[in-house]
Short mmCIF file of C-alpha atoms in Angstrom, two decimals:
data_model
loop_
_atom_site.label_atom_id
_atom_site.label_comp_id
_atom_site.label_asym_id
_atom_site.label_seq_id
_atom_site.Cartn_x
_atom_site.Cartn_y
_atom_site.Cartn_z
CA UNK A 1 -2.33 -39.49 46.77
CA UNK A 2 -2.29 -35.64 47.08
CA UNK A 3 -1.69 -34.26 50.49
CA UNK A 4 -5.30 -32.33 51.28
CA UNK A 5 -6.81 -30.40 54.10
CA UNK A 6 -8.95 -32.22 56.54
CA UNK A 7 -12.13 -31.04 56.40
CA UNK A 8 -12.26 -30.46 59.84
CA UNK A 9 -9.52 -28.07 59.43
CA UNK A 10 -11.43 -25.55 57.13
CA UNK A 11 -12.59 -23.13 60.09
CA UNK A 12 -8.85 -22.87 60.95
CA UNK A 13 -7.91 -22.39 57.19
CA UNK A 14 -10.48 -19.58 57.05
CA UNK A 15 -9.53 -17.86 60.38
CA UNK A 16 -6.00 -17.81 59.31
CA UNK A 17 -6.37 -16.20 56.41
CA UNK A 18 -3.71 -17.98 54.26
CA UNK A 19 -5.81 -20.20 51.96
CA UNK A 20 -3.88 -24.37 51.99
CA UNK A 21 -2.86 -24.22 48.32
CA UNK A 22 -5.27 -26.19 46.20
CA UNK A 23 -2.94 -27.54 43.44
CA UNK A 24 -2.93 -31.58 42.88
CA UNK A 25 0.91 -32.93 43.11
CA UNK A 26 0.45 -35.81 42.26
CA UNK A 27 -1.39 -35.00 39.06
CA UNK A 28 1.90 -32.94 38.35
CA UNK A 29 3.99 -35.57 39.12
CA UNK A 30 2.43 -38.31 36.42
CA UNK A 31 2.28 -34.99 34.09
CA UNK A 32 6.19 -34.44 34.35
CA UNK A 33 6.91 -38.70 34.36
CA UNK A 34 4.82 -38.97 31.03
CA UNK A 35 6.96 -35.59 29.13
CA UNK A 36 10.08 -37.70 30.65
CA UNK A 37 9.28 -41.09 29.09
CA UNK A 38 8.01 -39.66 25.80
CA UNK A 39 11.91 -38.02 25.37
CA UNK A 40 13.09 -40.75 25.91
CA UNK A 41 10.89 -43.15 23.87
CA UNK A 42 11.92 -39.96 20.54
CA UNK A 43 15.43 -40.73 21.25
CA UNK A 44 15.04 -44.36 20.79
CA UNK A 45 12.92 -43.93 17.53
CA UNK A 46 14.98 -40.94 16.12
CA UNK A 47 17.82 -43.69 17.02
CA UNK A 48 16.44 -46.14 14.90
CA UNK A 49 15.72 -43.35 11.93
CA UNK A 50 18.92 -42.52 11.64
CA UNK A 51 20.37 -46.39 11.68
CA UNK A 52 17.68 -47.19 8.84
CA UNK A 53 19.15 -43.85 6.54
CA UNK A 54 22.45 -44.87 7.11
CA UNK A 55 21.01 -48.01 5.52
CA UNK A 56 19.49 -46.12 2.71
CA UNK A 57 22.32 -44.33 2.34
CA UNK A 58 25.18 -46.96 1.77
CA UNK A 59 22.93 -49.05 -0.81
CA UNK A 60 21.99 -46.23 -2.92
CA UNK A 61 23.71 -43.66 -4.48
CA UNK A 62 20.88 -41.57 -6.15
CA UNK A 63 20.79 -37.74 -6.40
CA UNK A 64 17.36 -38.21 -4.37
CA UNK A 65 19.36 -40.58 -1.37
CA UNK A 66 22.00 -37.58 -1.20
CA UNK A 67 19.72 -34.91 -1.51
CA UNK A 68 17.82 -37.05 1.35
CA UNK A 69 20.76 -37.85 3.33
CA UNK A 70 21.78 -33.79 3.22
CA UNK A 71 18.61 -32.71 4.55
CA UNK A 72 18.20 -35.17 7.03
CA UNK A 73 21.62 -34.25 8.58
CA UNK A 74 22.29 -30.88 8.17
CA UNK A 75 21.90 -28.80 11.41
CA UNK A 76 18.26 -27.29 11.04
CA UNK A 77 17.30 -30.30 9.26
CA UNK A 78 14.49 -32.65 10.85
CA UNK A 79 16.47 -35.20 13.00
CA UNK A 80 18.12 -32.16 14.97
CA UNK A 81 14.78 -30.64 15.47
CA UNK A 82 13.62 -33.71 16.68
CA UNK A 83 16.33 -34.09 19.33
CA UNK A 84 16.06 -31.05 20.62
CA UNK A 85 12.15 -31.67 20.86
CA UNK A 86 13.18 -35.12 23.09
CA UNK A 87 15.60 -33.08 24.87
CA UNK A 88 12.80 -30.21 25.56
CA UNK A 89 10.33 -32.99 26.09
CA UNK A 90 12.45 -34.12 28.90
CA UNK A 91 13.60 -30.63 30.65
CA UNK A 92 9.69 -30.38 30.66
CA UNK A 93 9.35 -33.47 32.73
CA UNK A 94 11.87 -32.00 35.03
CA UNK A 95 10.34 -28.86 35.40
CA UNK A 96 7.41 -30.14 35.94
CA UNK A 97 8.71 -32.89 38.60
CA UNK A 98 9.53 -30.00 40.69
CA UNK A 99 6.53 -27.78 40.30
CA UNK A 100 4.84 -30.80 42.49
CA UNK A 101 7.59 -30.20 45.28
CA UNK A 102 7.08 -26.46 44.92
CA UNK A 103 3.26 -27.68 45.65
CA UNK A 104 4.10 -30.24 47.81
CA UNK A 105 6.53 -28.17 49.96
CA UNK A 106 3.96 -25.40 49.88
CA UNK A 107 1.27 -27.77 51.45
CA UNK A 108 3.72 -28.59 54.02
CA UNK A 109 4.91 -25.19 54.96
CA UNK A 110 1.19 -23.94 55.30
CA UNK A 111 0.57 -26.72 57.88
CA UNK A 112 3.87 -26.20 59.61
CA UNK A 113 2.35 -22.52 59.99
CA UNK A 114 -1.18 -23.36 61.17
CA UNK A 115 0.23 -25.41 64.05
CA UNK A 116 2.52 -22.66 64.90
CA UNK A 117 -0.18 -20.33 65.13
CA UNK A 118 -2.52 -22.31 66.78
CA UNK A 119 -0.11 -23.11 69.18
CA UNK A 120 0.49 -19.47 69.63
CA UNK A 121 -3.48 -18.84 69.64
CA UNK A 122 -3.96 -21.63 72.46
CA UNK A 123 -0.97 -19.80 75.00
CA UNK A 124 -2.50 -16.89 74.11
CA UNK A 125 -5.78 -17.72 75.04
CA UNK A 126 -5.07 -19.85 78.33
CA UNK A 127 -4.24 -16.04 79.47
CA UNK A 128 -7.41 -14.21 80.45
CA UNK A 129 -8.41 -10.74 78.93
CA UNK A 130 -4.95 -10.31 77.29
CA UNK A 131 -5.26 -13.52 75.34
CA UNK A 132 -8.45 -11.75 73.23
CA UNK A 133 -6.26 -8.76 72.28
CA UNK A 134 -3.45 -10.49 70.97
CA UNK A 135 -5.64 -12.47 68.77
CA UNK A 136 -5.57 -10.69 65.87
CA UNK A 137 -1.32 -9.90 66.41
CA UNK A 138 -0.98 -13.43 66.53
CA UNK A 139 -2.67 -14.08 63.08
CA UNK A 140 -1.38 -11.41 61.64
CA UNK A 141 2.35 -12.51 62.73
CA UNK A 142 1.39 -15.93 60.90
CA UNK A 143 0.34 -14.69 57.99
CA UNK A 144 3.45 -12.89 57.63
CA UNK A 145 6.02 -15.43 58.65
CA UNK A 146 3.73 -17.65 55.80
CA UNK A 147 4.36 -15.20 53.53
CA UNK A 148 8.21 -14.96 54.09
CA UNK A 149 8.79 -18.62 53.98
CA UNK A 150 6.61 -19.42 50.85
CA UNK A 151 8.70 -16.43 49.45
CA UNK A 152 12.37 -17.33 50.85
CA UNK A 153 11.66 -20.82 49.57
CA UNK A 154 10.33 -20.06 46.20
CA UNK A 155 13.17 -17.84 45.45
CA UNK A 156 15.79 -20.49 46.66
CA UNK A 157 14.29 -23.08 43.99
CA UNK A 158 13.98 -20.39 41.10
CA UNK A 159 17.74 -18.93 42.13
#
């Protein structure tokens, strides 16, 4: 289940300015576990492809088995493509793993921030005339500290 904004917190959302990021994590999740198990279902079968042209190989000793059996293993040849297409399949599943904690942590930080600033918004508020003027400083200073965070911790996962 994908972590989602009450709907009772939309006012809040839209005072704040900082819109909750809208991405589905869990859909990106099942995305990168599906790239992960189709690598590893290509290495099993490229696995078994190259066990049945060894096969070929040893019983027959045709110009067309050694022209085969060249092709098949030389380094741009098909099976090598193939395992670096598992291996890319894979690294895809990874990446793709930790795009939904880049949303997922994103989620989190932006709710970490709206309780900060409504915290913030409720002290100042509680103190008369001065609480209305520092209104708009206080969002302002959330928006920013958002922005920093989503930032520091972007750059800390892409570093």
């Amino acid at each position: 289940m994908s972590l989602e904004l009450p709907g009772w917190l939309t006012p809040v959302c839209l005072f704040l300015g900082p819109l909750f990021p809208d991405g589905k994590e869990d859909d990106v999740l099942s995305m990168g576990d599906s790239h992960e198990q189709h690598g590893a279902r290509m290495k099993t079968h490229l696995g078994e492809a190259q066990s049945h042209e060894q096969r070929i190989v040893t019983a027959s000793r045709s110009d067309g088995v050694t022209a085969m059996h060249t092709d098949f293993s030389r380094p741009e040849g098909p099976h090598n493509n193939l395992v670096d297409a598992g291996t890319g399949s894979h690294v895809i599943g990874l990446g793709l793993k930790t795009a939904g904690g880049v949303i997922l942590a994103h989620k989190g930080i932006t709710l970490l921030q709206y309780g900060l600033t409504a915290a913030a918004l409720v002290e100042a508020l509680a103190a008369p005339g001065v609480g209305a003027a520092l209104t708009p400083l206080i969002r302002q200073a959330g928006r920013r500290a958002l922005d920093q965070t989503t930032n520091a911790a972007v750059n800390a996962i892409l570093a």
